Structures are given as C-alpha cells and as structure tokens.
Amino acid sequence: MREIPQIRFLTKPTLSPRVGPNLKEGLSTMSMLEKMIEREFENVHYRYDKKTGLRSIIAIHNTKRGPSLGGCRFYPYPNEEAGLKDVMNLAFAMTFKASLADLALGGGKSIIFGNPKTEKTRDKLEVFGEFVASLNGRYITSVDSGTTPEDLNVFKTKTDHVVGMTQDFGGSGDPSPTTALGTFVGIQACAEVVYGSTDLNGKTVTVQGVGNVGKVLVKYLLEAGSKVIIADYDQNKAQSFKAEYPDVEVVTHEEILFTKADIFAPCAMGGVINPDTIETLQCTIVAGAANNPLASMEIANRLHEKGITYAPDFAINAGGLIHVADELQGFDAKRVDDKTRKIFQTIQSILTRSKKENISPAKIARDMAKEAIPA
Ligand code: NAD
C-alpha cells in the first residue's frame, strides 16, 4: 500500500486577500495532496511569520539518497497556488538532478513569496533561516532566482544547513560558471550523438538569456568556434554583452525561439517550449541550463517525435548543484570540475538509450534517475 505523505503546517498558511480562492477553499490543498501522492513527495512545509510578513514553503520530495538540497527562490508569485506548484516542480526535479549527478543527496526546494527587489528584509531572511533549521537537516538550502550569496550569509546566522554563501562566510562562490561548464560539455555530448562529433566549430547556437550562466556558456561556445546568436529580455544586457563580444549576433527575446540554428540553448526561465512555441522551433538540438524549459512531458514527447534532441534540464544543468554540494565535504575545485565534466557521459548515456528504446530523453533521464534511488 502507498504510504500517505505528511503535510505539516508549521503555522497556519497565510491567506492574503489577493490570493483568491485557491487554498482558502481547500481545492488546491486537495490537488496538492493528490500531487504529493502521485509524485511521492515526503513533506511540504509552510511558514508564515506575522511579525516580518514572511510567507514561505519548503518542499521535500525525496531523501532516500541523502538530505534534500535545493535553492531558495524569492519570487512575486501571483498567488499561493502558483508558488506551491513551482516549488513542488522544482523539488521534484532536484531529486532527479542529485541522482543523475551521483550525489548522496535528495531533492528539495524552497520559495519565499514577494518581490525580492522591494520586499526582501533581513528579518524575513532570518526567519527563513530558522524555518530551515527547524527541519534538522532534512533540507539544505542554497541560492536560486531572487536570492543571493549574501542572503545565504543571513540564513547561515540561523542554520548550518545552507551552502553557497559568499567565500568570506565559508561558501564556494558563484556556482554559475560550473553550471555553464556542465551545460557546455552536455551540448558537446548532444553534438556527438546527433552529428557524430563533439566539434562545435561552425555550428550555430542560439542562447536565450545571457545572465550568470548564459554569458559564460557563450564564451565556451565562441572558443569552440560556434556562431552564437543571443537574446536577453534585458536589451541593455544583450547589447553590453555584444560590446564585449562583437562576434555574437543579437536578436530580440521574441525572435530567439524562432531563429534558425543547429542548437537552441535556453538559459532564461522555464516553460519556454510549450504548445505555442514548439512548432516554430528551427533547431535539431535543445540543450541549455534553464530549469524546466519544457512546459510538460507531452512537449518532451512531441520534441522526440519531431526529431529534435533534448538534453534533459536536470541532467545538463547539474553543475551548480555539484559545485555547492561539494561544500558539504570541504570544497575542492578539482573534484567539482571532474564531476561536472561527467555530465558529458550522463547526457551521452541518456541520448543513446533514448535512441535505442525510441523513448524521449526526458523520460529516459527520469527512469535512469529513479533506478539510482533506493526504493
Ligand atoms: P540569471 O537571472 O542570471 O539570467 C537569466 C537571464 O535571462 C537574465 O539576463 C534575464 O534578463 C534573461 N531572460 C529572462 N526571460 C527571458 C526571455 N524570455 N528571453 C530572453 N532572456 C530572458 O539566471 P542564471 O543564474 O543565469 O540561470 C539561468 C537559468 O538556468 C535559470 O532557469 C536557472 O534556474 C537555471 N540554472 C541556473 C543555475 C546556476 O548555477 N545559476 C544552475 C542550474 C540551473
């Protein structure tokens, strides 16, 4: 019989007026429980602090390989349900990411509701640190969209279960370049399987988003002789990148998805390949750092049917996790580099098995990750 997962409200969840009917009516609580059972989540914890206004969720998907590790996202979700869905999707993917990267870790993730530019206060961050501490190491937090290594320094004043602080606080520094390296070797593995060679010289690569990961990835691609076309939602960022690297071509963020290329590297936000965009993609490989770039597993199947090779996000972008997780055993840059370069073999195995079994790489990657998780 299936074990019923635990749901623990550490305090009553906040139900602000702008939340709408979601959790208030219990409907989304029911669908959350269904999702927890369907995806075999261990716990979903809520924290509301009246004094600071902190509203936060920590989702722990699986701890069978070890404690769950995943970043804390600070984001202005339109309602509780949107945040809940995001944190559960992210935690779920972290289990697979840790497993495929062969780390003794499980999958978890956390979110703080609010605009990180206007609603982030030290008090809130401290209460979040206490929230993490209350889980006694079942969840280890780190950086994600909307949080910074400096924010992690604040968490660290309340809990030891945090990695990725600034170097003066014992952290290992920005993991993004490691994520970019893993993504680059993953792209090489895709090229080998699809084109018969890892050589990216002369290949056209479109990169969506030149943020912390995208900009380093572009440098690797240029060094490899690729023709690189970039776009960033922030036009100034794209233009200043172009000023530094005149060989790149810039298109708008609307155009990048439809620009003809050999390889499309999504390095921005999730859900960019969806029913509206999939039919207009003009590439043979999709391989980038973005988390959850595919809107659903149906999209993964459709890509496979169309003959577009997809490098599963949680396999190719594991470099950042490998980097911060290494702090748990005393950071060693050489070990991190070696483990990150193994992403090449991981992607190669996924794509080879996908070809052999004629099943989408996304599904194969999940199966491979599950096979390495104790029952
Ligand atoms: P970032 O915020 O530094 O960069 C993202 C960039 O994408 C920004 O410059 C933003 O302006 C741009 N952008 C947003 N929407 C866009 C759109 N529609 N079109 C074009 N550009 C758009 O983030 P990052 O740290 O570089 O991470 C990029 C992606 O990789 C995210 O999905 C992140 O979750 C994932 N990821 C990052 C790491 C890491 O180590 N930083 C690790 C694993 C996964």
GROMACS .gro file of C-alpha atoms and ligand atoms in nm:
model
  419
    1MET     CA    1   0.000   0.000   0.000
    2ARG     CA    2   0.115   0.351  -0.076
    3GLU     CA    3   0.236   0.549   0.221
    4ILE     CA    4   0.035   0.867   0.279
    5PRO     CA    5   0.277   1.160   0.266
    6GLN     CA    6   0.290   1.401   0.554
    7ILE     CA    7   0.170   1.756   0.525
    8ARG     CA    8   0.284   1.977   0.809
    9PHE     CA    9   0.170   2.333   0.858
   10LEU     CA   10   0.430   2.472   1.094
   11THR     CA   11   0.197   2.766   1.136
   12LYS     CA   12  -0.128   2.835   0.961
   13PRO     CA   13  -0.058   2.929   0.599
   14THR     CA   14  -0.113   3.291   0.518
   15LEU     CA   15  -0.417   3.366   0.308
   16SER     CA   16  -0.380   3.720   0.192
   17PRO     CA   17  -0.682   3.878   0.020
   18ARG     CA   18  -0.507   3.879  -0.316
   19VAL     CA   19  -0.464   3.504  -0.303
   20GLY     CA   20  -0.810   3.433  -0.439
   21PRO     CA   21  -0.998   3.112  -0.380
   22ASN     CA   22  -0.704   2.871  -0.404
   23LEU     CA   23  -0.602   2.738  -0.064
   24LYS     CA   24  -0.895   2.911   0.106
   25GLU     CA   25  -1.147   2.678  -0.049
   26GLY     CA   26  -0.933   2.372   0.013
   27LEU     CA   27  -0.946   2.278  -0.351
   28SER     CA   28  -0.582   2.338  -0.414
   29THR     CA   29  -0.494   2.172  -0.084
   30MET     CA   30  -0.665   1.863  -0.218
   31SER     CA   31  -0.489   1.885  -0.552
   32MET     CA   32  -0.164   1.938  -0.367
   33LEU     CA   33  -0.221   1.618  -0.170
   34GLU     CA   34  -0.302   1.438  -0.492
   35LYS     CA   35   0.017   1.573  -0.645
   36MET     CA   36   0.214   1.470  -0.337
   37ILE     CA   37   0.081   1.117  -0.362
   38GLU     CA   38   0.123   1.097  -0.740
   39ARG     CA   39   0.482   1.220  -0.723
   40GLU     CA   40   0.559   1.057  -0.389
   41PHE     CA   41   0.658   1.374  -0.200
   42GLU     CA   42   0.773   1.328   0.158
   43ASN     CA   43   0.672   1.666   0.305
   44VAL     CA   44   0.555   2.014   0.214
   45HIS     CA   45   0.612   2.268   0.493
   46TYR     CA   46   0.456   2.612   0.514
   47ARG     CA   47   0.584   2.900   0.724
   48TYR     CA   48   0.410   3.228   0.790
   49ASP     CA   49   0.556   3.486   1.026
   50LYS     CA   50   0.320   3.763   1.120
   51LYS     CA   51   0.591   3.997   1.250
   52THR     CA   52   0.808   4.002   0.939
   53GLY     CA   53   0.542   3.905   0.684
   54LEU     CA   54   0.749   3.605   0.568
   55ARG     CA   55   0.542   3.361   0.363
   56SER     CA   56   0.741   3.061   0.258
   57ILE     CA   57   0.718   2.698   0.152
   58ILE     CA   58   0.979   2.422   0.171
   59ALA     CA   59   0.901   2.114  -0.038
   60ILE     CA   60   1.096   1.797   0.035
   61HIS     CA   61   1.049   1.545  -0.240
   62ASN     CA   62   1.283   1.261  -0.156
   63THR     CA   63   1.559   1.196   0.098
   64LYS     CA   64   1.642   0.834   0.021
   65ARG     CA   65   1.985   0.913  -0.124
   66GLY     CA   66   2.056   1.175   0.146
   67PRO     CA   67   1.927   1.508   0.276
   68SER     CA   68   1.734   1.714   0.025
   69LEU     CA   69   1.923   2.007  -0.124
   70GLY     CA   70   1.788   2.286  -0.341
   71GLY     CA   71   1.790   2.663  -0.362
   72CYS     CA   72   1.553   2.919  -0.219
   73ARG     CA   73   1.360   3.120  -0.479
   74PHE     CA   74   1.231   3.467  -0.381
   75TYR     CA   75   0.961   3.550  -0.631
   76PRO     CA   76   0.640   3.757  -0.658
   77TYR     CA   77   0.404   3.468  -0.731
   78PRO     CA   78   0.054   3.588  -0.819
   79ASN     CA   79  -0.098   3.351  -0.561
   80GLU     CA   80  -0.019   3.067  -0.323
   81GLU     CA   81  -0.112   2.802  -0.571
   82ALA     CA   82   0.136   2.927  -0.829
   83GLY     CA   83   0.414   2.925  -0.570
   84LEU     CA   84   0.320   2.581  -0.446
   85LYS     CA   85   0.319   2.439  -0.796
   86ASP     CA   86   0.657   2.594  -0.873
   87VAL     CA   87   0.827   2.476  -0.554
   88MET     CA   88   0.691   2.122  -0.597
   89ASN     CA   89   0.804   2.103  -0.960
   90LEU     CA   90   1.147   2.234  -0.866
   91ALA     CA   91   1.188   1.997  -0.569
   92PHE     CA   92   1.084   1.701  -0.782
   93ALA     CA   93   1.348   1.784  -1.043
   94MET     CA   94   1.615   1.821  -0.771
   95THR     CA   95   1.572   1.455  -0.675
   96PHE     CA   96   1.649   1.353  -1.032
   97LYS     CA   97   1.931   1.603  -1.061
   98ALA     CA   98   2.110   1.478  -0.749
   99SER     CA   99   2.059   1.118  -0.851
  100LEU     CA  100   2.191   1.156  -1.206
  101ALA     CA  101   2.487   1.357  -1.080
  102ASP     CA  102   2.557   1.065  -0.844
  103LEU     CA  103   2.542   1.282  -0.530
  104ALA     CA  104   2.443   1.146  -0.188
  105LEU     CA  105   2.156   1.392  -0.178
  106GLY     CA  106   1.783   1.407  -0.224
  107GLY     CA  107   1.553   1.664  -0.376
  108GLY     CA  108   1.404   1.969  -0.210
  109LYS     CA  109   1.343   2.333  -0.283
  110SER     CA  110   1.201   2.639  -0.110
  111ILE     CA  111   1.028   2.963  -0.202
  112ILE     CA  112   0.969   3.296  -0.035
  113PHE     CA  113   0.670   3.489  -0.164
  114GLY     CA  114   0.736   3.850  -0.262
  115ASN     CA  115   0.931   4.085  -0.483
  116PRO     CA  116   1.299   4.040  -0.399
  117LYS     CA  117   1.371   4.400  -0.501
  118THR     CA  118   1.116   4.561  -0.270
  119GLU     CA  119   1.005   4.303  -0.012
  120LYS     CA  120   1.329   4.143   0.100
  121THR     CA  121   1.430   4.231   0.456
  122ARG     CA  122   1.696   4.092   0.685
  123ASP     CA  123   1.429   3.995   0.940
  124LYS     CA  124   1.244   3.786   0.683
  125LEU     CA  125   1.565   3.612   0.579
  126GLU     CA  126   1.647   3.535   0.942
  127VAL     CA  127   1.304   3.379   0.998
  128PHE     CA  128   1.353   3.175   0.683
  129GLY     CA  129   1.689   3.057   0.826
  130GLU     CA  130   1.503   2.946   1.141
  131PHE     CA  131   1.248   2.767   0.924
  132VAL     CA  132   1.529   2.569   0.758
  133ALA     CA  133   1.688   2.500   1.099
  134SER     CA  134   1.357   2.359   1.226
  135LEU     CA  135   1.382   2.075   0.972
  136ASN     CA  136   1.703   1.948   1.136
  137GLY     CA  137   1.899   1.887   0.817
  138ARG     CA  138   1.634   1.713   0.610
  139TYR     CA  139   1.653   2.018   0.383
  140ILE     CA  140   1.970   2.211   0.292
  141THR     CA  141   1.910   2.545   0.126
  142SER     CA  142   2.108   2.745  -0.127
  143VAL     CA  143   2.076   3.023  -0.384
  144ASP     CA  144   1.813   3.050  -0.658
  145SER     CA  145   1.639   3.321  -0.855
  146GLY     CA  146   1.581   3.624  -0.631
  147THR     CA  147   1.827   3.522  -0.360
  148THR     CA  148   2.198   3.598  -0.346
  149PRO     CA  149   2.502   3.451  -0.168
  150GLU     CA  150   2.474   3.749   0.071
  151ASP     CA  151   2.119   3.640   0.160
  152LEU     CA  152   2.257   3.293   0.233
  153ASN     CA  153   2.503   3.453   0.475
  154VAL     CA  154   2.197   3.574   0.668
  155PHE     CA  155   2.039   3.225   0.662
  156LYS     CA  156   2.369   3.092   0.791
  157THR     CA  157   2.335   3.300   1.111
  158LYS     CA  158   2.034   3.079   1.194
  159THR     CA  159   2.115   2.740   1.044
  160ASP     CA  160   2.411   2.527   0.940
  161HIS     CA  161   2.202   2.367   0.667
  162VAL     CA  162   2.297   2.610   0.394
  163VAL     CA  163   2.555   2.604   0.113
  164GLY     CA  164   2.658   2.865  -0.142
  165MET     CA  165   2.735   3.159   0.087
  166THR     CA  166   2.998   3.415  -0.007
  167GLN     CA  167   3.356   3.298   0.028
  168ASP     CA  168   3.419   3.505   0.343
  169PHE     CA  169   3.129   3.315   0.504
  170GLY     CA  170   3.280   2.978   0.411
  171GLY     CA  171   3.099   2.939   0.080
  172SER     CA  172   3.247   2.830  -0.251
  173GLY     CA  173   3.148   3.131  -0.458
  174ASP     CA  174   2.913   3.163  -0.756
  175PRO     CA  175   2.822   2.819  -0.898
  176SER     CA  176   2.702   2.963  -1.232
  177PRO     CA  177   3.033   2.915  -1.419
  178THR     CA  178   3.026   2.548  -1.314
  179THR     CA  179   2.669   2.519  -1.443
  180ALA     CA  180   2.788   2.673  -1.770
  181LEU     CA  181   3.074   2.422  -1.797
  182GLY     CA  182   2.836   2.130  -1.742
  183THR     CA  183   2.597   2.271  -1.998
  184PHE     CA  184   2.877   2.312  -2.249
  185VAL     CA  185   3.001   1.952  -2.216
  186GLY     CA  186   2.637   1.839  -2.230
  187ILE     CA  187   2.597   2.024  -2.561
  188GLN     CA  188   2.912   1.851  -2.687
  189ALA     CA  189   2.759   1.514  -2.594
  190CYS     CA  190   2.441   1.605  -2.786
  191ALA     CA  191   2.651   1.703  -3.087
  192GLU     CA  192   2.835   1.372  -3.075
  193VAL     CA  193   2.514   1.170  -3.070
  194VAL     CA  194   2.331   1.382  -3.328
  195TYR     CA  195   2.610   1.498  -3.564
  196GLY     CA  196   2.867   1.227  -3.495
  197SER     CA  197   3.127   1.464  -3.348
  198THR     CA  198   3.171   1.678  -3.038
  199ASP     CA  199   3.316   1.952  -3.259
  200LEU     CA  200   3.100   2.264  -3.234
  201ASN     CA  201   3.311   2.463  -3.479
  202GLY     CA  202   3.080   2.624  -3.734
  203LYS     CA  203   2.761   2.518  -3.557
  204THR     CA  204   2.505   2.791  -3.496
  205VAL     CA  205   2.386   2.812  -3.138
  206THR     CA  206   2.106   3.038  -3.015
  207VAL     CA  207   2.133   3.128  -2.647
  208GLN     CA  208   1.826   3.259  -2.471
  209GLY     CA  209   1.938   3.468  -2.174
  210VAL     CA  210   2.287   3.595  -2.109
  211GLY     CA  211   2.265   3.603  -1.732
  212ASN     CA  212   2.509   3.439  -1.493
  213VAL     CA  213   2.510   3.105  -1.674
  214GLY     CA  214   2.431   3.210  -2.032
  215LYS     CA  215   2.716   3.459  -2.058
  216VAL     CA  216   2.978   3.201  -1.954
  217LEU     CA  217   2.827   2.939  -2.183
  218VAL     CA  218   2.853   3.182  -2.476
  219LYS     CA  219   3.224   3.226  -2.404
  220TYR     CA  220   3.278   2.848  -2.420
  221LEU     CA  221   3.083   2.831  -2.746
  222LEU     CA  222   3.282   3.113  -2.904
  223GLU     CA  223   3.607   2.943  -2.801
  224ALA     CA  224   3.478   2.626  -2.969
  225GLY     CA  225   3.423   2.819  -3.294
  226SER     CA  226   3.043   2.828  -3.287
  227LYS     CA  227   2.839   3.107  -3.440
  228VAL     CA  228   2.643   3.241  -3.144
  229ILE     CA  229   2.315   3.430  -3.155
  230ILE     CA  230   2.191   3.570  -2.825
  231ALA     CA  231   1.884   3.737  -2.684
  232ASP     CA  232   1.804   3.871  -2.343
  233TYR     CA  233   1.481   4.011  -2.210
  234ASP     CA  234   1.700   4.289  -2.079
  235GLN     CA  235   1.810   4.455  -2.404
  236ASN     CA  236   2.085   4.654  -2.229
  237LYS     CA  237   2.240   4.332  -2.103
  238ALA     CA  238   2.237   4.183  -2.453
  239GLN     CA  239   2.388   4.498  -2.603
  240SER     CA  240   2.662   4.534  -2.344
  241PHE     CA  241   2.748   4.168  -2.396
  242LYS     CA  242   2.772   4.235  -2.769
  243ALA     CA  243   3.002   4.530  -2.698
  244GLU     CA  244   3.236   4.293  -2.512
  245TYR     CA  245   3.199   4.005  -2.762
  246PRO     CA  246   3.141   4.160  -3.107
  247ASP     CA  247   3.126   3.817  -3.274
  248VAL     CA  248   2.785   3.742  -3.126
  249GLU     CA  249   2.469   3.836  -3.309
  250VAL     CA  250   2.180   3.981  -3.108
  251VAL     CA  251   1.812   3.923  -3.177
  252THR     CA  252   1.509   4.015  -2.968
  253HIS     CA  253   1.376   3.788  -2.697
  254GLU     CA  254   1.070   3.726  -2.914
  255GLU     CA  255   1.283   3.621  -3.214
  256ILE     CA  256   1.527   3.389  -3.041
  257LEU     CA  257   1.286   3.096  -3.020
  258PHE     CA  258   1.222   3.104  -3.393
  259THR     CA  259   1.572   3.182  -3.517
  260LYS     CA  260   1.725   2.909  -3.732
  261ALA     CA  261   2.012   2.733  -3.556
  262ASP     CA  262   2.166   2.392  -3.505
  263ILE     CA  263   2.132   2.414  -3.128
  264PHE     CA  264   1.897   2.614  -2.908
  265ALA     CA  265   2.026   2.675  -2.556
  266PRO     CA  266   1.755   2.803  -2.321
  267CYS     CA  267   1.929   2.980  -2.032
  268ALA     CA  268   1.649   3.200  -1.902
  269MET     CA  269   1.319   3.099  -1.746
  270GLY     CA  270   1.107   2.781  -1.751
  271GLY     CA  271   0.822   2.684  -1.982
  272VAL     CA  272   0.963   2.848  -2.294
  273ILE     CA  273   0.894   2.544  -2.510
  274ASN     CA  274   0.519   2.500  -2.496
  275PRO     CA  275   0.229   2.431  -2.732
  276ASP     CA  276   0.256   2.786  -2.869
  277THR     CA  277   0.627   2.773  -2.949
  278ILE     CA  278   0.716   2.413  -3.024
  279GLU     CA  279   0.604   2.403  -3.385
  280THR     CA  280   0.813   2.704  -3.477
  281LEU     CA  281   1.144   2.585  -3.333
  282GLN     CA  282   1.412   2.565  -3.600
  283CYS     CA  283   1.689   2.358  -3.446
  284THR     CA  284   1.794   1.995  -3.413
  285ILE     CA  285   1.910   2.009  -3.051
  286VAL     CA  286   1.765   2.180  -2.743
  287ALA     CA  287   2.027   2.190  -2.469
  288GLY     CA  288   2.059   2.469  -2.214
  289ALA     CA  289   2.083   2.549  -1.845
  290ALA     CA  290   1.727   2.666  -1.778
  291ASN     CA  291   1.524   2.470  -1.528
  292ASN     CA  292   1.201   2.322  -1.664
  293PRO     CA  293   1.230   2.474  -2.015
  294LEU     CA  294   0.963   2.232  -2.140
  295ALA     CA  295   0.609   2.311  -2.034
  296SER     CA  296   0.521   1.942  -1.989
  297MET     CA  297   0.616   1.583  -2.060
  298GLU     CA  298   0.385   1.596  -2.365
  299ILE     CA  299   0.615   1.862  -2.504
  300ALA     CA  300   0.911   1.630  -2.441
  301ASN     CA  301   0.734   1.358  -2.639
  302ARG     CA  302   0.648   1.600  -2.918
  303LEU     CA  303   1.012   1.713  -2.946
  304HIS     CA  304   1.114   1.349  -2.972
  305GLU     CA  305   0.856   1.283  -3.245
  306LYS     CA  306   0.979   1.588  -3.436
  307GLY     CA  307   1.334   1.453  -3.427
  308ILE     CA  308   1.463   1.734  -3.204
  309THR     CA  309   1.709   1.601  -2.949
  310TYR     CA  310   1.653   1.737  -2.598
  311ALA     CA  311   1.914   1.728  -2.322
  312PRO     CA  312   1.706   1.698  -2.002
  313ASP     CA  313   1.749   2.005  -1.786
  314PHE     CA  314   1.816   1.830  -1.459
  315ALA     CA  315   2.095   1.625  -1.620
  316ILE     CA  316   2.269   1.903  -1.814
  317ASN     CA  317   2.245   2.183  -1.557
  318ALA     CA  318   2.367   1.983  -1.256
  319GLY     CA  319   2.699   2.169  -1.241
  320GLY     CA  320   2.567   2.428  -0.996
  321LEU     CA  321   2.439   2.159  -0.761
  322ILE     CA  322   2.767   1.969  -0.787
  323HIS     CA  323   2.951   2.293  -0.702
  324VAL     CA  324   2.754   2.394  -0.392
  325ALA     CA  325   2.706   2.037  -0.267
  326ASP     CA  326   3.083   1.995  -0.259
  327GLU     CA  327   3.093   2.239   0.033
  328LEU     CA  328   2.941   1.965   0.247
  329GLN     CA  329   3.269   1.770   0.220
  330GLY     CA  330   3.507   2.069   0.212
  331PHE     CA  331   3.509   2.237  -0.129
  332ASP     CA  332   3.761   2.100  -0.378
  333ALA     CA  333   3.763   2.277  -0.716
  334LYS     CA  334   3.935   1.987  -0.895
  335ARG     CA  335   3.678   1.735  -0.770
  336VAL     CA  336   3.398   1.970  -0.878
  337ASP     CA  337   3.549   2.010  -1.224
  338ASP     CA  338   3.589   1.632  -1.265
  339LYS     CA  339   3.233   1.558  -1.151
  340THR     CA  340   3.091   1.834  -1.373
  341ARG     CA  341   3.269   1.703  -1.682
  342LYS     CA  342   3.099   1.367  -1.622
  343ILE     CA  343   2.778   1.537  -1.739
  344PHE     CA  344   2.912   1.455  -2.087
  345GLN     CA  345   2.879   1.080  -2.019
  346THR     CA  346   2.544   1.124  -1.848
  347ILE     CA  347   2.392   1.303  -2.148
  348GLN     CA  348   2.557   1.057  -2.386
  349SER     CA  349   2.403   0.760  -2.196
  350ILE     CA  350   2.058   0.922  -2.185
  351LEU     CA  351   2.055   1.001  -2.556
  352THR     CA  352   2.196   0.664  -2.658
  353ARG     CA  353   1.931   0.481  -2.457
  354SER     CA  354   1.663   0.718  -2.589
  355LYS     CA  355   1.760   0.630  -2.946
  356LYS     CA  356   1.772   0.258  -2.873
  357GLU     CA  357   1.436   0.246  -2.693
  358ASN     CA  358   1.274   0.520  -2.905
  359ILE     CA  359   1.156   0.699  -2.593
  360SER     CA  360   1.206   1.070  -2.523
  361PRO     CA  361   1.529   1.163  -2.344
  362ALA     CA  362   1.324   1.335  -2.072
  363LYS     CA  363   1.151   1.009  -1.984
  364ILE     CA  364   1.473   0.809  -2.010
  365ALA     CA  365   1.651   1.054  -1.779
  366ARG     CA  366   1.376   1.019  -1.519
  367ASP     CA  367   1.394   0.640  -1.543
  368MET     CA  368   1.772   0.644  -1.505
  369ALA     CA  369   1.749   0.878  -1.206
  370LYS     CA  370   1.479   0.662  -1.043
  371GLU     CA  371   1.685   0.347  -1.097
  372ALA     CA  372   1.958   0.504  -0.880
  373ILE     CA  373   1.725   0.593  -0.592
  374PRO     CA  374   1.674   0.326  -0.323
  375ALA     CA  375   1.312   0.205  -0.304
  376NAD     P1  376   2.001   3.493  -1.444
  376NAD     O1  377   1.882   3.553  -1.378
  376NAD     O2  378   2.138   3.541  -1.407
  376NAD     O3  379   1.989   3.506  -1.602
  376NAD     C1  380   1.870   3.484  -1.672
  376NAD     C2  381   1.871   3.584  -1.787
  376NAD     O4  382   1.760   3.554  -1.871
  376NAD     C3  383   1.853   3.727  -1.743
  376NAD     O5  384   1.954   3.806  -1.804
  376NAD     C4  385   1.714   3.766  -1.792
  376NAD     O6  386   1.706   3.903  -1.832
  376NAD     C5  387   1.701   3.675  -1.912
  376NAD     N1  388   1.564   3.645  -1.953
  376NAD     C6  389   1.453   3.625  -1.877
  376NAD     N2  390   1.348   3.596  -1.954
  376NAD     C7  391   1.393   3.595  -2.082
  376NAD     C8  392   1.333   3.571  -2.208
  376NAD     N3  393   1.204   3.540  -2.218
  376NAD     N4  394   1.408   3.580  -2.318
  376NAD     C9  395   1.540   3.609  -2.310
  376NAD     N5  396   1.602   3.635  -2.194
  376NAD    C10  397   1.530   3.627  -2.082
  376NAD     O7  398   1.988   3.337  -1.420
  376NAD     P2  399   2.102   3.227  -1.431
  376NAD     O8  400   2.161   3.204  -1.298
  376NAD     O9  401   2.190   3.259  -1.546
  376NAD    O10  402   2.015   3.098  -1.463
  376NAD    C11  403   1.959   3.078  -1.591
  376NAD    C12  404   1.870   2.954  -1.590
  376NAD    O11  405   1.949   2.841  -1.552
  376NAD    C13  406   1.755   2.959  -1.490
  376NAD    O12  407   1.646   2.886  -1.541
  376NAD    C14  408   1.811   2.887  -1.369
  376NAD    O13  409   1.707   2.832  -1.289
  376NAD    C15  410   1.892   2.780  -1.437
  376NAD     N6  411   2.001   2.728  -1.354
  376NAD    C16  412   2.096   2.810  -1.307
  376NAD    C17  413   2.198   2.759  -1.229
  376NAD    C18  414   2.308   2.846  -1.177
  376NAD    O14  415   2.411   2.792  -1.131
  376NAD     N7  416   2.295   2.978  -1.182
  376NAD    C19  417   2.202   2.622  -1.201
  376NAD    C20  418   2.104   2.538  -1.254
  376NAD    C21  419   2.002   2.593  -1.331
   0.00000   0.00000   0.00000
